[in-house]
């Protein structure tokens, strides 16, 4: 099974979706499964994981309902308030949606560098573990230390690092990010999506070799059993076509065996998210 582990769907709302700024005008519109279905077929993908783009319980229900209508959606990463004292009640309610595999918060938008190490957040993660949900990590450098603290405190929780932690590809800075990846990958319960790369580069002037040191480092650190592909569609369209988002990664897999390619393009995601 070939899986794109990171796609977004939304009915655009300018009041809600303020993160889509005016320099992103090309994605200030609706994006739904019919908009990508043929492209997925053309690129031999069997399905996708739909990931939250806004932060409300309504978003989780929206994605779960889309999955009922579109079989291409093999799993959903929704949103839930991990800080809520009612977290167990929320997760108990979500049990009726088998398609919801885990949750995510847009931590990169949180100015507090300690966001992942607060007692409330850690309590929420413990609840996810209890209910066997995954957690996607969307972070910036200010969250590196609290991310490591959170992962270290929750060895039985399945974590997925989104967009290889958004390294500064445009400026080609490397060392701080590389050390973090090395530390994070030492925890066997953490996987990594090689995704969202073009939008961290110069949107209009990137080359394939701009991504090489970052992708190579992730493969070296996480190995071939804990990495998977994600397009970050439609956000990727700001800097690349869907096919180019594939090419950026595929270019770095020349020495993978067929079995290793099968893991990267699908089987690792099936294992992590328990997809069917």
XYZ file of C-alpha atoms in Angstrom:
276
model
C 0.000 0.000 0.000
C 1.349 3.419 -1.023
C 0.307 6.192 1.378
C 0.661 9.970 1.437
C 0.781 10.535 5.187
C 0.126 14.275 5.203
C -2.745 15.949 3.401
C -5.095 18.724 4.455
C -8.688 19.338 3.462
C -10.659 22.454 4.260
C -13.547 24.656 3.325
C -11.737 27.967 3.420
C -12.853 30.421 6.094
C -10.837 33.682 6.186
C -11.880 34.360 9.786
C -10.778 30.942 10.997
C -7.848 30.250 8.668
C -5.794 33.321 9.479
C -2.584 31.289 9.153
C -3.176 31.362 5.380
C -1.788 34.851 4.899
C -2.061 37.035 1.810
C 1.275 35.815 0.469
C -0.419 32.396 0.359
C -3.330 33.637 -1.755
C -3.100 30.612 -4.072
C -4.420 28.368 -1.280
C -7.071 30.768 0.012
C -9.821 28.532 -1.320
C -11.487 25.192 -0.704
C -9.468 21.986 -0.986
C -11.368 18.693 -0.837
C -10.622 15.068 -1.768
C -11.983 15.390 -5.309
C -9.302 18.030 -5.971
C -6.469 15.547 -5.409
C -8.012 12.150 -6.231
C -6.830 11.952 -9.841
C -3.354 13.212 -8.946
C -3.051 10.488 -6.315
C -4.108 7.890 -8.859
C -1.635 9.222 -11.419
C 1.158 8.903 -8.824
C 0.126 5.412 -7.699
C -1.011 6.311 -4.191
C -3.619 4.065 -2.589
C -4.679 6.524 0.072
C -3.841 9.367 2.418
C -3.775 10.413 6.038
C -5.845 13.570 6.524
C -4.289 15.912 9.098
C -5.990 18.724 10.996
C -5.514 22.269 9.745
C -7.628 24.109 12.334
C -7.917 23.629 16.061
C -11.390 22.587 17.121
C -13.338 19.437 17.809
C -15.425 20.434 14.784
C -12.321 19.898 12.632
C -11.921 16.314 13.858
C -15.574 15.559 13.099
C -15.254 17.200 9.667
C -12.300 15.017 8.684
C -13.941 11.867 10.060
C -17.073 12.613 8.041
C -15.007 13.225 4.900
C -13.412 9.823 5.418
C -16.841 8.196 5.422
C -17.486 9.668 1.977
C -14.011 9.210 0.477
C -12.328 5.836 0.889
C -9.014 7.339 -0.182
C -8.753 8.706 3.383
C -7.249 5.782 5.281
C -6.679 7.613 8.553
C -7.323 10.937 10.289
C -5.072 12.951 12.598
C -7.541 15.266 14.297
C -7.410 17.871 17.032
C -8.320 17.613 20.686
C -7.602 19.896 23.633
C -4.889 18.025 25.484
C -4.932 20.677 28.218
C -8.566 20.005 29.097
C -9.428 18.255 32.374
C -12.130 16.519 30.305
C -9.588 14.988 27.907
C -10.625 11.411 28.712
C -14.253 12.240 27.991
C -13.311 13.684 24.598
C -11.190 10.684 23.694
C -13.904 8.305 24.807
C -16.294 10.059 22.421
C -13.810 9.769 19.553
C -13.706 6.007 20.006
C -16.791 5.814 17.763
C -14.629 6.989 14.844
C -12.286 4.134 13.993
C -10.810 6.280 11.238
C -9.294 8.730 13.771
C -5.829 7.371 14.479
C -4.334 10.247 16.430
C -4.211 13.961 17.109
C -2.106 17.066 16.538
C -1.831 20.631 17.770
C -0.145 23.429 15.803
C 2.604 23.738 18.376
C 4.740 25.749 15.961
C 2.302 28.615 16.522
C 2.796 28.564 20.300
C 5.298 31.133 21.540
C 5.823 29.257 24.804
C 8.870 27.061 24.311
C 7.780 24.905 27.247
C 4.410 24.095 25.702
C 5.069 20.339 25.530
C 6.432 20.013 29.049
C 3.583 21.542 31.070
C 1.746 19.258 33.479
C -1.517 19.738 31.565
C -0.011 18.771 28.219
C 1.804 15.764 29.644
C -1.419 14.605 31.262
C -3.089 14.846 27.855
C -0.370 12.757 26.233
C -0.802 10.109 28.924
C -4.472 9.946 28.002
C -3.591 9.467 24.336
C -1.383 6.546 25.320
C -4.184 5.022 27.366
C -6.547 5.192 24.384
C -3.841 4.052 21.925
C -3.842 7.253 19.841
C -0.800 8.603 18.008
C 0.504 12.165 18.303
C 1.966 14.276 15.494
C 4.620 16.817 16.492
C 4.582 20.119 14.583
C 7.302 22.227 16.167
C 9.871 24.995 15.772
C 13.373 25.276 17.333
C 12.043 26.999 20.473
C 10.190 23.748 21.235
C 13.160 21.388 20.883
C 13.878 21.000 24.585
C 10.275 20.545 25.672
C 9.748 18.061 22.828
C 12.617 15.947 24.105
C 11.261 16.230 27.644
C 7.807 15.124 26.508
C 9.076 12.172 24.475
C 11.416 11.084 27.255
C 8.546 11.154 29.769
C 6.252 9.067 27.546
C 8.157 6.034 26.242
C 4.962 4.149 25.386
C 3.407 6.922 23.300
C 3.705 6.785 19.497
C 4.991 10.141 18.189
C 5.317 11.254 14.568
C 7.581 14.227 13.790
C 6.000 16.304 11.031
C 8.029 17.950 8.251
C 11.347 16.784 9.744
C 10.940 19.595 12.327
C 10.947 22.306 9.641
C 14.699 22.929 9.250
C 15.884 26.288 7.857
C 16.423 24.980 4.332
C 16.272 28.425 2.750
C 19.327 29.616 4.709
C 20.942 26.133 4.714
C 21.550 26.321 8.472
C 22.054 22.823 9.773
C 23.830 22.189 13.078
C 21.185 23.049 15.693
C 18.501 21.154 13.815
C 20.797 18.189 13.129
C 21.675 17.788 16.807
C 17.990 17.842 17.727
C 17.160 15.190 15.111
C 19.985 13.041 16.423
C 18.662 13.318 19.980
C 15.002 12.799 19.088
C 15.650 9.804 16.869
C 17.294 7.965 19.765
C 13.796 7.314 21.135
C 12.372 4.270 19.313
C 8.753 5.418 19.771
C 9.306 8.403 17.437
C 8.802 8.215 13.663
C 9.457 10.998 11.143
C 7.594 12.264 8.082
C 9.826 13.439 5.279
C 7.324 16.052 4.257
C 6.716 19.768 3.839
C 10.213 20.447 2.522
C 9.703 22.858 -0.378
C 7.912 25.425 1.769
C 10.941 25.633 4.078
C 13.161 26.467 1.096
C 13.129 29.482 -1.205
C 9.673 29.052 -2.730
C 10.683 30.226 -6.186
C 14.352 29.321 -6.405
C 15.027 25.920 -4.831
C 17.059 23.067 -6.287
C 17.002 19.371 -5.433
C 20.421 19.560 -3.806
C 19.161 22.160 -1.300
C 17.373 19.338 0.519
C 20.067 16.651 0.420
C 21.840 17.163 3.743
C 18.533 17.330 5.616
C 16.943 14.226 4.107
C 20.186 12.245 4.341
C 20.504 13.136 8.029
C 16.947 12.055 8.814
C 17.464 8.730 7.055
C 20.754 8.182 8.873
C 19.262 8.988 12.284
C 15.806 7.392 12.083
C 16.757 4.480 9.863
C 14.517 3.021 7.180
C 11.858 1.564 9.463
C 10.715 4.867 11.041
C 10.398 7.262 8.116
C 7.530 7.861 5.709
C 6.424 10.213 2.962
C 4.019 13.124 3.189
C 3.254 15.754 0.574
C 1.721 18.427 2.830
C -0.783 19.083 0.027
C -2.177 21.651 -0.619
C 0.308 23.743 1.369
C 3.115 22.315 -0.771
C 1.574 24.070 -3.783
C 2.992 27.352 -2.481
C 6.442 26.182 -3.547
C 6.081 23.068 -5.679
C 3.724 20.923 -7.677
C 2.545 17.648 -6.185
C 4.933 15.784 -8.475
C 7.850 17.997 -7.454
C 7.158 17.293 -3.771
C 7.639 13.622 -4.598
C 10.749 14.272 -6.678
C 12.429 16.196 -3.841
C 12.312 13.052 -1.707
C 12.582 10.351 -4.356
C 15.865 11.855 -5.497
C 17.406 10.888 -2.140
C 16.298 7.212 -2.138
C 18.585 5.891 -4.864
C 20.235 3.315 -2.630
C 17.062 1.929 -1.058
C 16.210 -1.679 -1.843
C 12.705 -2.413 -3.110
C 11.743 -3.673 0.350
C 13.014 -0.446 1.914
C 11.133 1.634 -0.645
C 7.948 -0.269 0.191
C 8.473 0.609 3.851
C 9.048 4.285 3.130
C 6.193 4.811 0.677
C 3.584 2.993 2.709
C 4.262 0.138 5.104
C 5.849 2.266 7.839
C 2.766 4.516 7.803
C 0.459 1.500 7.892
C 2.341 0.251 10.947
C 2.444 3.585 12.761
C -1.139 4.669 12.166
C -2.658 1.156 12.103
C -4.118 1.736 8.637
C -6.248 -0.785 6.754
